mmCIF file of C-alpha atoms and ligand atoms in Angstrom:
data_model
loop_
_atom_site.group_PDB
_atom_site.id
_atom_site.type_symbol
_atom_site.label_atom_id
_atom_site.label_comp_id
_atom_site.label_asym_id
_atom_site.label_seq_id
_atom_site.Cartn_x
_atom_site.Cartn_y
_atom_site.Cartn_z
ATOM 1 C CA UNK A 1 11.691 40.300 -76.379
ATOM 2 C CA UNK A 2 8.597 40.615 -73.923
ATOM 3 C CA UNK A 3 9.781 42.636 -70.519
ATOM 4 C CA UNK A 4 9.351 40.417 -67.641
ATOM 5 C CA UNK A 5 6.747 41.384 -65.016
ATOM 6 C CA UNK A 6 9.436 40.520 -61.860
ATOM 7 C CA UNK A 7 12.330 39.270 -61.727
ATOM 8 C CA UNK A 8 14.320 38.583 -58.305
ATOM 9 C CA UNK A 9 15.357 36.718 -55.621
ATOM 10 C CA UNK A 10 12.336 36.781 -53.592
ATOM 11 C CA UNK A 11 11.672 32.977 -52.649
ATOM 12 C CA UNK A 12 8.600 34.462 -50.076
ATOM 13 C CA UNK A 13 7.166 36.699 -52.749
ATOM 14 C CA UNK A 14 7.880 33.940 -55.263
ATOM 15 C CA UNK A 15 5.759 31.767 -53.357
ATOM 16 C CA UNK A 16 3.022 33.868 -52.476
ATOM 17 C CA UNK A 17 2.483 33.876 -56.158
ATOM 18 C CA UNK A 18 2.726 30.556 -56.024
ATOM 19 C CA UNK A 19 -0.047 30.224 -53.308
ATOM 20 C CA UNK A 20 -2.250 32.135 -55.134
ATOM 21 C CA UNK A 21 -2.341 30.123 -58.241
ATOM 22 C CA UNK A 22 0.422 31.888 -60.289
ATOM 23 C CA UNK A 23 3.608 30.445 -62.311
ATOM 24 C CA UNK A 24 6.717 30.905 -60.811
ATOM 25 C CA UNK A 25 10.258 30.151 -62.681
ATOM 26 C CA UNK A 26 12.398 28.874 -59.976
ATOM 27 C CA UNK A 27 16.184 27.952 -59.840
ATOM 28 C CA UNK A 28 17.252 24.034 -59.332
ATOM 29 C CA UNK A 29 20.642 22.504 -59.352
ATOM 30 C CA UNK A 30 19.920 21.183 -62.541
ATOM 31 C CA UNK A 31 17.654 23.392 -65.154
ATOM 32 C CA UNK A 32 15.470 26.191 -64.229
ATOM 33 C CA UNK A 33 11.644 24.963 -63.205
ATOM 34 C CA UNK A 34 7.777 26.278 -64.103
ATOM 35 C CA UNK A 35 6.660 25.995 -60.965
ATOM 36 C CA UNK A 36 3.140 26.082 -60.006
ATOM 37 C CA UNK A 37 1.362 24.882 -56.581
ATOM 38 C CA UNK A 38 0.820 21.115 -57.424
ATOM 39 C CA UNK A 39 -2.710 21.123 -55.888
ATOM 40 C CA UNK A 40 -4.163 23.380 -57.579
ATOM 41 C CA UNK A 41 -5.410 21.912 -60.957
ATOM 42 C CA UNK A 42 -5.659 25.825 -63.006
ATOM 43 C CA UNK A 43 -2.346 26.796 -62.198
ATOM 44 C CA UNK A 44 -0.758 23.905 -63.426
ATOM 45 C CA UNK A 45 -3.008 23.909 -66.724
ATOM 46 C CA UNK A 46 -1.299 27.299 -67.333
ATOM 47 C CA UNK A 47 2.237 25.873 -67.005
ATOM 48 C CA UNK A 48 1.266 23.451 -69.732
ATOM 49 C CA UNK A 49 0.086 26.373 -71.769
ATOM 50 C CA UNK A 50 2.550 28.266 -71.680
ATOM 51 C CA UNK A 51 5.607 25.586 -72.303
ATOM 52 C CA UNK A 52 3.167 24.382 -75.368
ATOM 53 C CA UNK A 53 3.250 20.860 -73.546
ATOM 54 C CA UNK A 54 1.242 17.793 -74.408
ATOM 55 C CA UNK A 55 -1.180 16.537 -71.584
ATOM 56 C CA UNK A 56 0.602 13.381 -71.750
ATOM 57 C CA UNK A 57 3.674 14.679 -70.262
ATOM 58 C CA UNK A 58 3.399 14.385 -66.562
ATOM 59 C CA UNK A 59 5.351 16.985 -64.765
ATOM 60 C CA UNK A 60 7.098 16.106 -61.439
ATOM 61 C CA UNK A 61 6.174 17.420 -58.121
ATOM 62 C CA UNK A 62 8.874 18.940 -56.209
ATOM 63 C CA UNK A 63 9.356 18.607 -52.460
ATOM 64 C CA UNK A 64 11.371 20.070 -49.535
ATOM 65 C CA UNK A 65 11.474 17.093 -47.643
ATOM 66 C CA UNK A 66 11.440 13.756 -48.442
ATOM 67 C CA UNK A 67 8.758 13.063 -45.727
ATOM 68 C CA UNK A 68 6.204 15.004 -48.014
ATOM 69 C CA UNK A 69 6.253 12.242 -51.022
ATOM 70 C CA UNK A 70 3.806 10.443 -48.444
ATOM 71 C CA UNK A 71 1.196 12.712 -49.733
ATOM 72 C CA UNK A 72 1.885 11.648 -53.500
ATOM 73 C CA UNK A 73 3.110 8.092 -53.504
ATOM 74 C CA UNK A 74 1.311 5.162 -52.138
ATOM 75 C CA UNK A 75 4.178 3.080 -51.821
ATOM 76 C CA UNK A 76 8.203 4.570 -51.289
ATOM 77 C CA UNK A 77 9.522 0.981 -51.649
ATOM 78 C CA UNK A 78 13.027 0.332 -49.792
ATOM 79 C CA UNK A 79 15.099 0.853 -52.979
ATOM 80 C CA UNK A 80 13.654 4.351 -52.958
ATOM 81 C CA UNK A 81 14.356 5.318 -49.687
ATOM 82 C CA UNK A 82 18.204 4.099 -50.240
ATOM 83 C CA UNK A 83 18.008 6.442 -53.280
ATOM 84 C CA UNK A 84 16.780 9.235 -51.438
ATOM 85 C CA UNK A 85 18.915 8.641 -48.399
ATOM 86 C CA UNK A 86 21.774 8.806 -50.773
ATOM 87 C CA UNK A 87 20.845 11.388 -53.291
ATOM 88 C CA UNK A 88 18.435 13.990 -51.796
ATOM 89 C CA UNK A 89 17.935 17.311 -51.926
ATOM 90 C CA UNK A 90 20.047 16.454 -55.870
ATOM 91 C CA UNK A 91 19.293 15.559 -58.864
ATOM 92 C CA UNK A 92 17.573 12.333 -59.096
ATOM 93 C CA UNK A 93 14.177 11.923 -59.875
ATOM 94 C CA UNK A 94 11.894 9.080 -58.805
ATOM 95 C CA UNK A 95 8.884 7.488 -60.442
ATOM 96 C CA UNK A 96 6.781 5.844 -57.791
ATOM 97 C CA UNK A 97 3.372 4.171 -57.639
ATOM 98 C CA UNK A 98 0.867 7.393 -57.057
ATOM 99 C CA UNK A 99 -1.712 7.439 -54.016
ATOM 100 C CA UNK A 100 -4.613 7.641 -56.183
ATOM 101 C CA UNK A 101 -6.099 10.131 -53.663
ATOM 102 C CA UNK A 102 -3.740 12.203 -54.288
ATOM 103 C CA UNK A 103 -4.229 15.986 -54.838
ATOM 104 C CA UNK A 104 -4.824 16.877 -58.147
ATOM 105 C CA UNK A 105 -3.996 13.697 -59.981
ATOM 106 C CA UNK A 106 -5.616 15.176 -63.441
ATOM 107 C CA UNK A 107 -2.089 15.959 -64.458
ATOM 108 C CA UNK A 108 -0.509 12.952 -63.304
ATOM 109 C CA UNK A 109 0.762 9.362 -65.668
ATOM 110 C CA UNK A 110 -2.267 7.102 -64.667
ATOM 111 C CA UNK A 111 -0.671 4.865 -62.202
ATOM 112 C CA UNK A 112 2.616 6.706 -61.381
ATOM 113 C CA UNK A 113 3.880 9.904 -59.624
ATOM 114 C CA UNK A 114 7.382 11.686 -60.367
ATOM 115 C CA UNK A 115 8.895 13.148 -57.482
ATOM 116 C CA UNK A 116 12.067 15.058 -56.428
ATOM 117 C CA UNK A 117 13.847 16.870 -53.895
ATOM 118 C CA UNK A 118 16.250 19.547 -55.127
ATOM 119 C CA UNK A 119 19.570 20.448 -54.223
ATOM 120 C CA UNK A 120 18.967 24.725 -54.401
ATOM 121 C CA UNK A 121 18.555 26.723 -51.205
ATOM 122 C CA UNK A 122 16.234 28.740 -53.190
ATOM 123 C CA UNK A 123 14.141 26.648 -54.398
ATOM 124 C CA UNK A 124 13.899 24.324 -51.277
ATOM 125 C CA UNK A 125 12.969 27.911 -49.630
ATOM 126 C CA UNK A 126 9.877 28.084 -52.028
ATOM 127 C CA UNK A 127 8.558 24.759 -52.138
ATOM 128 C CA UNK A 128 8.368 25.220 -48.473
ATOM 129 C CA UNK A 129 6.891 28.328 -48.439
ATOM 130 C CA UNK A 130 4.900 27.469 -51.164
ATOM 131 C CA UNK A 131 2.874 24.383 -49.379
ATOM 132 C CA UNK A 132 5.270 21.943 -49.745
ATOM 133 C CA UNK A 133 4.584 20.733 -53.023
ATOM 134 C CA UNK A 134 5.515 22.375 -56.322
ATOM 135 C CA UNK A 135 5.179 21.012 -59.875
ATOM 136 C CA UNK A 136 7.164 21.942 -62.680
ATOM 137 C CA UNK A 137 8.700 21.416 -65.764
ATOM 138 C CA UNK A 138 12.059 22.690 -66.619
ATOM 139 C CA UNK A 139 11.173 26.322 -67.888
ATOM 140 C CA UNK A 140 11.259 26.049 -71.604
ATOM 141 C CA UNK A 141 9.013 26.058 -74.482
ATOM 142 C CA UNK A 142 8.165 22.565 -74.990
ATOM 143 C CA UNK A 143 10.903 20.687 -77.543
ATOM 144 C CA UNK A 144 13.506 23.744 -76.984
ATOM 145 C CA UNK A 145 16.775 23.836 -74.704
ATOM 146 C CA UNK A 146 16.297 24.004 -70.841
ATOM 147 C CA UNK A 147 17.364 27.714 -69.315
ATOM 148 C CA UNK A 148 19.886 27.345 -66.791
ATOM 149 C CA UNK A 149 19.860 31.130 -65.963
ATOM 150 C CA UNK A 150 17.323 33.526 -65.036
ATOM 151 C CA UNK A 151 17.757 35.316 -68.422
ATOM 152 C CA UNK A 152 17.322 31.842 -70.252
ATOM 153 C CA UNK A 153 13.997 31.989 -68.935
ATOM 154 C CA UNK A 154 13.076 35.944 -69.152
ATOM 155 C CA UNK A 155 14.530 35.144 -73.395
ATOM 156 C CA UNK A 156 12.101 31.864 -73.389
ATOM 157 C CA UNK A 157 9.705 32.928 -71.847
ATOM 158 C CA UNK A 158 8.922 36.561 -71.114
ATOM 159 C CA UNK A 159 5.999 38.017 -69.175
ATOM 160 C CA UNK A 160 4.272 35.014 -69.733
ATOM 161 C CA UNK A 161 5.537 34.252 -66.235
ATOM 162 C CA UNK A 162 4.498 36.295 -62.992
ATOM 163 C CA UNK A 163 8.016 35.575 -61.507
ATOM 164 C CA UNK A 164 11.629 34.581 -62.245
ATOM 165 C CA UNK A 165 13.146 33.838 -59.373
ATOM 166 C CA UNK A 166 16.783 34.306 -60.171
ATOM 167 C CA UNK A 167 19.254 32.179 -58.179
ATOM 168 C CA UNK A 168 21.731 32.463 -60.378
ATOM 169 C CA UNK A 169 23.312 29.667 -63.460
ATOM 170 C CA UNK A 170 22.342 26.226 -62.921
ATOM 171 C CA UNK A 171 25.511 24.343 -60.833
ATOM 172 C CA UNK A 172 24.758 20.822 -63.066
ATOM 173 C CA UNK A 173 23.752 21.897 -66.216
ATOM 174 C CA UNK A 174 21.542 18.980 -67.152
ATOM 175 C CA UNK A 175 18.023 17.591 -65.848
ATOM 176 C CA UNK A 176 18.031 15.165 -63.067
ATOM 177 C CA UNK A 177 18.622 11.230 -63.504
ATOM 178 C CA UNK A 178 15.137 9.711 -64.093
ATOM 179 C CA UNK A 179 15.128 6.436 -62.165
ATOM 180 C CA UNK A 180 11.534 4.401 -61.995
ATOM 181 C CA UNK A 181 11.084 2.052 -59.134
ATOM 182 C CA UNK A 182 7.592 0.401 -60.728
ATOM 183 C CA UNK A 183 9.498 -2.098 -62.231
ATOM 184 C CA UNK A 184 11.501 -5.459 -60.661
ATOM 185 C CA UNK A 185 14.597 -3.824 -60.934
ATOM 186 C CA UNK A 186 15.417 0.167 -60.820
ATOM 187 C CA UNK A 187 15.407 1.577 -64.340
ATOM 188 C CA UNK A 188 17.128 4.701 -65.582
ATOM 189 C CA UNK A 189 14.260 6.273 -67.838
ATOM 190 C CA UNK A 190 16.696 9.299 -68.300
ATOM 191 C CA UNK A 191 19.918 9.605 -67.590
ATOM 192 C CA UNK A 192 21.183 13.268 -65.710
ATOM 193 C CA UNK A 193 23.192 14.681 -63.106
ATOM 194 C CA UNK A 194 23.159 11.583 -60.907
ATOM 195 C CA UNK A 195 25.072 9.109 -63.179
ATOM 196 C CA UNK A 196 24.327 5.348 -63.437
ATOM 197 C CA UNK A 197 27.297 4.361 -61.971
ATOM 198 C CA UNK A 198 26.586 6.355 -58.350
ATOM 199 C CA UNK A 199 23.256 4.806 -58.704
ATOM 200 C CA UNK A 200 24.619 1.177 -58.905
ATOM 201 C CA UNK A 201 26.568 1.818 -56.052
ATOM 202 C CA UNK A 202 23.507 2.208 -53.793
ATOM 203 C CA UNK A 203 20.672 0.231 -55.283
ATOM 204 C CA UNK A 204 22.968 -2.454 -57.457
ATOM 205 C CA UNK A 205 22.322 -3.331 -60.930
ATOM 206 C CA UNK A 206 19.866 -1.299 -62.332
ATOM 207 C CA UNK A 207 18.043 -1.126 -66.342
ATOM 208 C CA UNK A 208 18.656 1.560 -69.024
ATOM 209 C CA UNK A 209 15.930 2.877 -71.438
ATOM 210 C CA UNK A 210 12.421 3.048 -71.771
ATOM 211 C CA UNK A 211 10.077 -0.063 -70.416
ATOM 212 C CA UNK A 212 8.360 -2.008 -72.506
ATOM 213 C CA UNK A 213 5.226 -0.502 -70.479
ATOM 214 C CA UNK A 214 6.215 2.725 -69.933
ATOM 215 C CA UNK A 215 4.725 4.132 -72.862
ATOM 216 C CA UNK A 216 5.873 7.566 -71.998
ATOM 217 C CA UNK A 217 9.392 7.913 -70.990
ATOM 218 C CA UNK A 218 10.861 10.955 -71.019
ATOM 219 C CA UNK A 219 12.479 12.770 -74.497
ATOM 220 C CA UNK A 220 11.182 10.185 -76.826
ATOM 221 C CA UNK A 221 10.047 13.088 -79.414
ATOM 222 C CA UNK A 222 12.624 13.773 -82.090
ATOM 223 C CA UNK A 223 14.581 16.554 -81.329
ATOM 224 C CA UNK A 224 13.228 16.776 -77.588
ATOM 225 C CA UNK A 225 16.250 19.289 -76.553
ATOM 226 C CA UNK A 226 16.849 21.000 -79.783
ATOM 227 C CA UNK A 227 18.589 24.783 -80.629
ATOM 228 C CA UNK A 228 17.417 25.937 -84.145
ATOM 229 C CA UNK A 229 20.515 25.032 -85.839
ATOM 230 C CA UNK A 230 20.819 21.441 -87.151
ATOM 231 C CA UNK A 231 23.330 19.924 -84.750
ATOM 232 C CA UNK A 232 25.908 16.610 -85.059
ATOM 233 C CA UNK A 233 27.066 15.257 -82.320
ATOM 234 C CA UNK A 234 30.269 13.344 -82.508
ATOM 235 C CA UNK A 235 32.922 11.151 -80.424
ATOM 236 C CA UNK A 236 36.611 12.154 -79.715
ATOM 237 C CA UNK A 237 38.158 11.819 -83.041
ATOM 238 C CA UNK A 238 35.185 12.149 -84.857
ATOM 239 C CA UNK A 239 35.729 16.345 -85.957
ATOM 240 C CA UNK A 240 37.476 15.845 -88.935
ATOM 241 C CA UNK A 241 35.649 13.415 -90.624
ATOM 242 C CA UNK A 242 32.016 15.279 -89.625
ATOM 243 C CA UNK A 243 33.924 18.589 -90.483
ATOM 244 C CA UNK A 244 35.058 17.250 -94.272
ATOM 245 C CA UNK A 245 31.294 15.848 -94.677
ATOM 246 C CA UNK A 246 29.720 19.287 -94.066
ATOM 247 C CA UNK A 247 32.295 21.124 -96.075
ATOM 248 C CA UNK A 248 31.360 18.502 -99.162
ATOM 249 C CA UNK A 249 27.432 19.062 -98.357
ATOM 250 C CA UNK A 250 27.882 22.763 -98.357
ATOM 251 C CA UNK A 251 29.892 22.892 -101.804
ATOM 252 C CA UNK A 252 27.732 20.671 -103.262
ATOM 253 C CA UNK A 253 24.372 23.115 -102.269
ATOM 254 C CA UNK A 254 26.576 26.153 -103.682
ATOM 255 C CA UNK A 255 26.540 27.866 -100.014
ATOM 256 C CA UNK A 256 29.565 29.109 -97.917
ATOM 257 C CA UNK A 257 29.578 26.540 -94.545
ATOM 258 C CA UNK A 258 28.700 28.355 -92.036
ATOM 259 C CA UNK A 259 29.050 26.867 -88.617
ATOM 260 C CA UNK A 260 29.535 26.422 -84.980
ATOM 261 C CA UNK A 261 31.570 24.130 -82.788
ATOM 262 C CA UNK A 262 31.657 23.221 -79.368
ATOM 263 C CA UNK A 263 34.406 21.498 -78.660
ATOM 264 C CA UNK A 264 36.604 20.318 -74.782
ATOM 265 C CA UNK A 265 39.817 22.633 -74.539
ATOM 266 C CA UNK A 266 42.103 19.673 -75.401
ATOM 267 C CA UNK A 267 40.445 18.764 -78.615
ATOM 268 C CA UNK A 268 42.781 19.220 -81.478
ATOM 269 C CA UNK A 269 40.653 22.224 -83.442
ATOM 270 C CA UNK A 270 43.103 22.972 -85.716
ATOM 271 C CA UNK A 271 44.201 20.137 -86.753
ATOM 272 C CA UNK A 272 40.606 19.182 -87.430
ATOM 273 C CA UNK A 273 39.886 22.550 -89.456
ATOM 274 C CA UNK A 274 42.207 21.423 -92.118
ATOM 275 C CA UNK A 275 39.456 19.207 -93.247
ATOM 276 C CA UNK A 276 36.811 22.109 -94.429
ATOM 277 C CA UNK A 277 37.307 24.993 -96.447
ATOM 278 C CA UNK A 278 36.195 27.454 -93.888
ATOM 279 C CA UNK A 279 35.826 28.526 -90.381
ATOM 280 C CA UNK A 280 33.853 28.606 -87.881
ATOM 281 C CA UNK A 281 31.172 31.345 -87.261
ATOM 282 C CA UNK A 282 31.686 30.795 -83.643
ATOM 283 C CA UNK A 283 33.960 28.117 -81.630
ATOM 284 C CA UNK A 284 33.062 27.413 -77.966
ATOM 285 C CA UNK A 285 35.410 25.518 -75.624
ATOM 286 C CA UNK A 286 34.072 23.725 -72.792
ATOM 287 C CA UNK A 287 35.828 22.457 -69.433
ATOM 288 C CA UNK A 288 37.719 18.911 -70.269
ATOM 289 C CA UNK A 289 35.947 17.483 -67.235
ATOM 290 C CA UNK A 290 31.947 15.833 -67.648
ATOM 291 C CA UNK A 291 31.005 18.090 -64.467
ATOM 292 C CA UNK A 292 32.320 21.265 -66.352
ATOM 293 C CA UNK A 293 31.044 20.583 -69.848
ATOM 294 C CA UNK A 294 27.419 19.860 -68.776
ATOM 295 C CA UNK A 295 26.942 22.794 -66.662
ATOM 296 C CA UNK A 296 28.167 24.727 -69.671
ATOM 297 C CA UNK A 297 27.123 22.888 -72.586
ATOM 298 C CA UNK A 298 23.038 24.953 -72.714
ATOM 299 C CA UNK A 299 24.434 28.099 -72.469
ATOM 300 C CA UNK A 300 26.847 27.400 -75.648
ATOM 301 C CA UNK A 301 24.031 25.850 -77.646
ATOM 302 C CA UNK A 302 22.297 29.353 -77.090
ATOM 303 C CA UNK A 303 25.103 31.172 -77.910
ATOM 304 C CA UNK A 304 25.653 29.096 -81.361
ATOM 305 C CA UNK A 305 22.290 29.484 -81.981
ATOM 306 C CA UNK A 306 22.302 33.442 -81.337
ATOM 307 C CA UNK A 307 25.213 33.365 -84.054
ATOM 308 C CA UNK A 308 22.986 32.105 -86.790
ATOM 309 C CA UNK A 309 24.897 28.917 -87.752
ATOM 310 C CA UNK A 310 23.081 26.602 -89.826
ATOM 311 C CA UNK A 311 25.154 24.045 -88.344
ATOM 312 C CA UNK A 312 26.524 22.750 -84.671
ATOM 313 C CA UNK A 313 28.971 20.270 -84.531
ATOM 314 C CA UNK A 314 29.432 19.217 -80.737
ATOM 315 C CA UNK A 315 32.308 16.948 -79.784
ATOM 316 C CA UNK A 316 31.168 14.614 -76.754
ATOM 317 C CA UNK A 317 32.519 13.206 -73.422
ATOM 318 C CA UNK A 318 33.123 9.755 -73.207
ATOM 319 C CA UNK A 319 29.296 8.459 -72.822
ATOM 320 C CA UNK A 320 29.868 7.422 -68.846
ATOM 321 C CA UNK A 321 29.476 9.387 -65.670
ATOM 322 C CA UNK A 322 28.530 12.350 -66.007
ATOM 323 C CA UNK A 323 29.456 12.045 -69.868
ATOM 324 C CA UNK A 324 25.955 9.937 -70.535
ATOM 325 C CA UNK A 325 23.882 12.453 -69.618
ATOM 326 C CA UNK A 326 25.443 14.976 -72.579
ATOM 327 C CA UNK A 327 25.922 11.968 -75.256
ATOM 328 C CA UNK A 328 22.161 12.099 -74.493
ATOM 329 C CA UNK A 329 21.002 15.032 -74.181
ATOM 330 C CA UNK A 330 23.094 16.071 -77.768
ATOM 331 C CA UNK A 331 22.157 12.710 -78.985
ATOM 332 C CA UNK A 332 18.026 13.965 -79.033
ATOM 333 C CA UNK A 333 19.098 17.587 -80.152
ATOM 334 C CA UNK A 334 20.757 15.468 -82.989
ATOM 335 C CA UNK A 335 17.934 13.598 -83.820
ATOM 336 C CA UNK A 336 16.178 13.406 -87.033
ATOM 337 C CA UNK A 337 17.301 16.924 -88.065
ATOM 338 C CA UNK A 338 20.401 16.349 -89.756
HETATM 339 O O1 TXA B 1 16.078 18.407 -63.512
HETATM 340 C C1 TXA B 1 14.862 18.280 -63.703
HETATM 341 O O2 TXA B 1 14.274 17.186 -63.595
HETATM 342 C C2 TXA B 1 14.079 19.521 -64.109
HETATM 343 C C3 TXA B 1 14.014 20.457 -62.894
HETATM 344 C C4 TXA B 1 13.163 21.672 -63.159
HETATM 345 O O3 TXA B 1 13.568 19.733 -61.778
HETATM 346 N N1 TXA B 1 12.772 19.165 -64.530
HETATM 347 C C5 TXA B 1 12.540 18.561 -65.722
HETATM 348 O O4 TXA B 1 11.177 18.358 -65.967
HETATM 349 O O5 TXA B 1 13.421 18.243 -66.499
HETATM 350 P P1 TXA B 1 10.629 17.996 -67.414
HETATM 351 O O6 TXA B 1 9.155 17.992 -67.274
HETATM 352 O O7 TXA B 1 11.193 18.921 -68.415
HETATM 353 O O8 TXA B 1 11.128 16.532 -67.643
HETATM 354 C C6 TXA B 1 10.619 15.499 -66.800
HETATM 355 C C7 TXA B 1 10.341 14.269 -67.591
HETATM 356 C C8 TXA B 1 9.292 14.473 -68.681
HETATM 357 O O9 TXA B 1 9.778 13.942 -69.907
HETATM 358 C C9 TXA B 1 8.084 13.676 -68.189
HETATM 359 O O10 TXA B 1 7.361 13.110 -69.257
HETATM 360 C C10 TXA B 1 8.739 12.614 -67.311
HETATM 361 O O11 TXA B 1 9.805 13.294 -66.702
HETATM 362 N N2 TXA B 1 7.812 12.129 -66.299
HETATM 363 C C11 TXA B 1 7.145 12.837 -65.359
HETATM 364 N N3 TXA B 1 6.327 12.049 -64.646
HETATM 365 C C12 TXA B 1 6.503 10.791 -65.121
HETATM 366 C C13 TXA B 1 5.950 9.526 -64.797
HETATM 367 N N4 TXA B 1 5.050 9.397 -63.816
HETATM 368 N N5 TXA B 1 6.367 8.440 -65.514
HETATM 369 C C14 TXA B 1 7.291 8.559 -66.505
HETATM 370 N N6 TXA B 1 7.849 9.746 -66.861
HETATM 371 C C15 TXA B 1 7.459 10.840 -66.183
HETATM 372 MG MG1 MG B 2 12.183 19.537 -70.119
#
């Protein structure tokens, strides 16, 4: 593994790198960020370099008060203030028609700006410090799992970076809530750590999924938040069946299974493990609550993958709250790879 140039918890220093047209990794409620200055069109070429990113991925720009999406959007219609009054500094994310003066708009969707405030005193601390506006990606190579630690990032991403700013694991887990106010109606492009239900509750009924327009929704691409293993996702109830279907597969191919779980601590393992002819390389129990299970689901995908399964089978929430934000997330990693 590359040795990191400088890691800390600087935010000043962090943004003085920042100001002078360097990449920062920076600490959010949800997923670590690759943070660069939003105005300043080279430094944010070389986040998209270095995460491997298509053009065609806007990032968002991240602000430390909501009073400086004035300089992005033309238009914060009323919806979106209610959303902000309610939800900011967290982990929602707005899409918002862009001023087309804006600074820098080379890197951002045509017609549309994504904007949020986070909820992290450091990272708050360097946006401001910073200029006021930083963009960023979660800190990943492009199609792999978001860090949500400093040493998720220093693994990812090495000295490729001029700064981690270490503010210790992620308190969500998951990437903001994705909600797009271009449309009649609010519409969740990607569901996260604000759930759709807390949204309804402020803005009333809102849409789910990818507009017919929006050509570029977020995590479209197969296997958008993928580890290296293959991975199954699968409801409450669903372990033994998913556990007797790999065991048959792996018989079949002449190979010993060799696997990973994650599982809540009040799924029935054992019971389930009667089903295959083998055990698991490594079992990882998450919190029974949503909250608990996303903030610690990334970190056990790493962990699985570090173990060199050929196979993660991840037993889900229920798909609301909190809980449709992982069916999700391990929905994508699932994708086309099984
Ligand atoms: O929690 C988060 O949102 C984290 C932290 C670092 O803030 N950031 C994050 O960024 O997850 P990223 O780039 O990994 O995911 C943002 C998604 C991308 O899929 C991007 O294509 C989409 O938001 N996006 C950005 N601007 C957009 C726009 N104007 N219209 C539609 N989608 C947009
Ligand atoms: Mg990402």
């Amino acid at each position: 593994m590359a040795v990191v140039a400088r890691i800390g918890q600087d935010a000043a220093f962090a943004a003085s790198v920042l100001r002078q047209g360097g990449v920062v990794a920076f600490p959010t409620e949800t997923v670590y960020g690759l943070g660069a200055d939003a105005r300043q069109a080279q430094a944010v070429e070389r986040v998209y370099a270095i995460k491997g990113r298509p053009r065609n991925h806007p990032l968002i720009v991240h602000v430390a008060d909501p009073g400086a999406v004035m300089a992005w959007a033309r238009e914060v219609p009323p919806l979106a203030t209610l959303l902000i009054g309610a939800f900011w500094p967290g982990p929602l994310a707005l899409i918002l028609p862009r001023r087309l003066d804006a600074p820098n708009a080379a890197f951002l969707d045509g017609d549309s700006v994504a904007v949020r405030m986070p909820a992290h005193p450091l990272a708050l601390a360097l946006i401001a410090q910073a200029g006021g506006a930083v963009a960023a990606p979660s800190a990943n190579r492009f199609g792999a799992i978001s860090p949500t630690s400093a040493e998720h990032v220093a693994a990812d991403l090495g000295d490729d970076v001029d700064y981690i700013l270490d503010g210790g694991p992620c308190d969500v887990g998951v990437e903001s809530t994705i909600v797009s106010l271009l449309g009649e109606i609010p519409r969740i492009l990607r569901p996260g750590g604000v759930t759709r239900e807390q949204v309804e509750a402020v803005v009333g009924e809102v849409a789910v999924g990818p507009a017919p327009t929006e050509v570029r929704a977020p995590g479209l691409l197969a296997s958008h938040y993928a580890p290296r293993a293959s991975l199954r996702a699968v409801r409450s109830g669903g372990l033994e069946a998913a556990l007797a279907a790999y065991g048959a597969e792996a018989r079949a191919a002449g190979r010993a299974p060799r696997f990973g779980l994650v599982v809540r601590k009040s799924d029935d393992v054992a019971a389930a493990l009667a089903a295959i002819d083998g055990t698991p390389t490594a079992l990882i129990a998450l919190d029974d609550t949503p909250a608990g299970f996303a903030r610690q689901l990334y970190e056990a995908l790493r962990q699985l993958d570090a173990a060199g399964v050929e196979l993660i089978i991840a037993c889900m929430p229920e798909p609301n709250g909190l809980g449709a934000a992982i069916a999700d997330r391990l929905g994508k990693a699932a994708g086309e790879r099984t």
